[in-house]
């Protein structure tokens, strides 16, 4: 947690500083319409896949693009500490699965 100037912890600041989904090229996802419109995504264990991916033509999510990484299950990634992503931002695109974290780097 981030400490404020008076020494108290500020969880809200930490939440606002989660890594952004800088780019998602998976156009078949219901959250992707000119960028990822999910509030937060989860990176799964298998192939660092985007576990939030939904294969549908229906479009959902928020009105504006603010997608961020809420959780990352790849504890073997160099950007992962305590199941949280600490990369400045990530990219999602096709890999071994239809939607994988392209920023994933094994330790």
PDB file of C-alpha atoms in Angstrom:
ATOM      1  CA  UNK A   1       0.000   0.000   0.000  1.00  0.00           C
ATOM      2  CA  UNK A   2       1.028   3.552  -0.605  1.00  0.00           C
ATOM      3  CA  UNK A   3       1.657   5.698   2.462  1.00  0.00           C
ATOM      4  CA  UNK A   4       0.232   9.206   2.572  1.00  0.00           C
ATOM      5  CA  UNK A   5       2.160  12.211   3.893  1.00  0.00           C
ATOM      6  CA  UNK A   6       0.750  11.594   7.384  1.00  0.00           C
ATOM      7  CA  UNK A   7       1.990   7.972   7.318  1.00  0.00           C
ATOM      8  CA  UNK A   8      -1.387   6.302   6.807  1.00  0.00           C
ATOM      9  CA  UNK A   9      -1.911   3.715   4.084  1.00  0.00           C
ATOM     10  CA  UNK A  10      -3.891   4.606   0.984  1.00  0.00           C
ATOM     11  CA  UNK A  11      -5.336   1.597  -0.873  1.00  0.00           C
ATOM     12  CA  UNK A  12      -7.243   3.863  -3.281  1.00  0.00           C
ATOM     13  CA  UNK A  13      -3.988   5.295  -4.660  1.00  0.00           C
ATOM     14  CA  UNK A  14      -2.698   1.773  -5.269  1.00  0.00           C
ATOM     15  CA  UNK A  15      -5.905   0.842  -7.097  1.00  0.00           C
ATOM     16  CA  UNK A  16      -5.587   3.860  -9.355  1.00  0.00           C
ATOM     17  CA  UNK A  17      -2.004   2.897 -10.200  1.00  0.00           C
ATOM     18  CA  UNK A  18      -2.737  -0.579 -11.551  1.00  0.00           C
ATOM     19  CA  UNK A  19      -1.089  -1.269 -14.928  1.00  0.00           C
ATOM     20  CA  UNK A  20      -3.171  -0.181 -17.905  1.00  0.00           C
ATOM     21  CA  UNK A  21      -4.004  -2.379 -20.866  1.00  0.00           C
ATOM     22  CA  UNK A  22      -2.100  -0.214 -23.341  1.00  0.00           C
ATOM     23  CA  UNK A  23      -3.263  -2.193 -26.362  1.00  0.00           C
ATOM     24  CA  UNK A  24      -5.530  -5.128 -27.152  1.00  0.00           C
ATOM     25  CA  UNK A  25      -5.632  -6.430 -30.721  1.00  0.00           C
ATOM     26  CA  UNK A  26      -8.186  -9.194 -30.053  1.00  0.00           C
ATOM     27  CA  UNK A  27     -11.161  -7.842 -31.987  1.00  0.00           C
ATOM     28  CA  UNK A  28     -13.369 -10.910 -31.320  1.00  0.00           C
ATOM     29  CA  UNK A  29     -13.617 -10.029 -27.608  1.00  0.00           C
ATOM     30  CA  UNK A  30     -16.840  -8.474 -26.364  1.00  0.00           C
ATOM     31  CA  UNK A  31     -14.852  -5.929 -24.340  1.00  0.00           C
ATOM     32  CA  UNK A  32     -12.777  -4.757 -27.319  1.00  0.00           C
ATOM     33  CA  UNK A  33     -14.300  -1.982 -29.375  1.00  0.00           C
ATOM     34  CA  UNK A  34     -11.496   0.390 -30.329  1.00  0.00           C
ATOM     35  CA  UNK A  35      -9.588  -0.765 -27.231  1.00  0.00           C
ATOM     36  CA  UNK A  36     -10.366  -2.775 -24.124  1.00  0.00           C
ATOM     37  CA  UNK A  37     -13.433  -1.461 -22.294  1.00  0.00           C
ATOM     38  CA  UNK A  38     -13.329  -3.857 -19.321  1.00  0.00           C
ATOM     39  CA  UNK A  39     -12.743  -2.115 -15.993  1.00  0.00           C
ATOM     40  CA  UNK A  40     -10.055  -4.666 -15.131  1.00  0.00           C
ATOM     41  CA  UNK A  41      -8.744  -7.881 -16.656  1.00  0.00           C
ATOM     42  CA  UNK A  42      -7.251 -11.013 -15.129  1.00  0.00           C
ATOM     43  CA  UNK A  43      -4.233 -12.709 -16.656  1.00  0.00           C
ATOM     44  CA  UNK A  44      -4.649 -16.470 -16.312  1.00  0.00           C
ATOM     45  CA  UNK A  45      -2.160 -19.253 -15.726  1.00  0.00           C
ATOM     46  CA  UNK A  46      -2.263 -21.017 -19.078  1.00  0.00           C
ATOM     47  CA  UNK A  47      -0.024 -19.217 -21.603  1.00  0.00           C
ATOM     48  CA  UNK A  48      -0.577 -15.915 -19.739  1.00  0.00           C
ATOM     49  CA  UNK A  49      -4.025 -15.768 -21.351  1.00  0.00           C
ATOM     50  CA  UNK A  50      -6.490 -12.953 -20.796  1.00  0.00           C
ATOM     51  CA  UNK A  51      -9.033 -14.710 -18.571  1.00  0.00           C
ATOM     52  CA  UNK A  52     -11.476 -11.837 -19.132  1.00  0.00           C
ATOM     53  CA  UNK A  53     -11.690 -12.563 -22.893  1.00  0.00           C
ATOM     54  CA  UNK A  54     -15.240 -13.302 -24.088  1.00  0.00           C
ATOM     55  CA  UNK A  55     -15.653 -14.586 -27.653  1.00  0.00           C
ATOM     56  CA  UNK A  56     -18.805 -12.756 -28.734  1.00  0.00           C
ATOM     57  CA  UNK A  57     -19.962 -10.176 -31.246  1.00  0.00           C
ATOM     58  CA  UNK A  58     -21.906  -8.369 -28.493  1.00  0.00           C
ATOM     59  CA  UNK A  59     -19.998  -5.387 -27.115  1.00  0.00           C
ATOM     60  CA  UNK A  60     -19.872  -4.611 -23.410  1.00  0.00           C
ATOM     61  CA  UNK A  61     -17.854  -2.904 -20.748  1.00  0.00           C
ATOM     62  CA  UNK A  62     -17.490   0.740 -19.846  1.00  0.00           C
ATOM     63  CA  UNK A  63     -18.141   3.717 -22.111  1.00  0.00           C
ATOM     64  CA  UNK A  64     -14.527   4.855 -22.071  1.00  0.00           C
ATOM     65  CA  UNK A  65     -11.288   2.926 -22.278  1.00  0.00           C
ATOM     66  CA  UNK A  66      -9.713   2.548 -18.822  1.00  0.00           C
ATOM     67  CA  UNK A  67      -8.849  -1.163 -18.759  1.00  0.00           C
ATOM     68  CA  UNK A  68      -6.247  -2.183 -16.211  1.00  0.00           C
ATOM     69  CA  UNK A  69      -4.768  -5.400 -14.869  1.00  0.00           C
ATOM     70  CA  UNK A  70      -6.668  -6.434 -11.756  1.00  0.00           C
ATOM     71  CA  UNK A  71      -4.863  -9.720 -11.105  1.00  0.00           C
ATOM     72  CA  UNK A  72      -2.187 -11.907 -12.646  1.00  0.00           C
ATOM     73  CA  UNK A  73      -1.986 -15.632 -11.947  1.00  0.00           C
ATOM     74  CA  UNK A  74       1.451 -15.988 -13.596  1.00  0.00           C
ATOM     75  CA  UNK A  75       3.667 -15.889 -10.507  1.00  0.00           C
ATOM     76  CA  UNK A  76       6.593 -16.898 -12.747  1.00  0.00           C
ATOM     77  CA  UNK A  77       6.456 -13.570 -14.648  1.00  0.00           C
ATOM     78  CA  UNK A  78       9.169 -11.036 -13.884  1.00  0.00           C
ATOM     79  CA  UNK A  79       6.499  -8.315 -13.594  1.00  0.00           C
ATOM     80  CA  UNK A  80       4.489 -10.276 -10.985  1.00  0.00           C
ATOM     81  CA  UNK A  81       4.794  -9.693  -7.238  1.00  0.00           C
ATOM     82  CA  UNK A  82       2.237 -11.264  -4.890  1.00  0.00           C
ATOM     83  CA  UNK A  83      -0.071 -12.041  -7.865  1.00  0.00           C
ATOM     84  CA  UNK A  84      -0.188  -8.376  -8.896  1.00  0.00           C
ATOM     85  CA  UNK A  85       1.250  -7.019 -12.142  1.00  0.00           C
ATOM     86  CA  UNK A  86       3.890  -4.320 -11.750  1.00  0.00           C
ATOM     87  CA  UNK A  87       4.605  -3.638 -15.425  1.00  0.00           C
ATOM     88  CA  UNK A  88       3.977  -0.003 -16.398  1.00  0.00           C
ATOM     89  CA  UNK A  89       1.362  -1.232 -18.908  1.00  0.00           C
ATOM     90  CA  UNK A  90       0.607  -4.393 -20.878  1.00  0.00           C
ATOM     91  CA  UNK A  91      -0.377  -5.446 -24.384  1.00  0.00           C
ATOM     92  CA  UNK A  92      -2.854  -8.227 -25.144  1.00  0.00           C
ATOM     93  CA  UNK A  93      -2.941 -10.064 -28.457  1.00  0.00           C
ATOM     94  CA  UNK A  94      -2.921 -13.462 -30.127  1.00  0.00           C
ATOM     95  CA  UNK A  95      -0.341 -15.941 -28.872  1.00  0.00           C
ATOM     96  CA  UNK A  96      -0.748 -19.593 -27.975  1.00  0.00           C
ATOM     97  CA  UNK A  97      -4.336 -18.647 -27.104  1.00  0.00           C
ATOM     98  CA  UNK A  98      -6.567 -16.139 -28.879  1.00  0.00           C
ATOM     99  CA  UNK A  99      -5.848 -13.496 -26.205  1.00  0.00           C
ATOM    100  CA  UNK A 100      -2.516 -13.596 -24.348  1.00  0.00           C
ATOM    101  CA  UNK A 101      -0.522 -11.056 -22.353  1.00  0.00           C
ATOM    102  CA  UNK A 102       2.268 -10.028 -24.729  1.00  0.00           C
ATOM    103  CA  UNK A 103       4.132  -8.343 -21.851  1.00  0.00           C
ATOM    104  CA  UNK A 104       4.608 -11.646 -19.959  1.00  0.00           C
ATOM    105  CA  UNK A 105       8.293 -12.444 -19.403  1.00  0.00           C
ATOM    106  CA  UNK A 106       9.415 -15.561 -17.505  1.00  0.00           C
ATOM    107  CA  UNK A 107      11.867 -15.031 -14.648  1.00  0.00           C
TER     108      UNK A 107
END
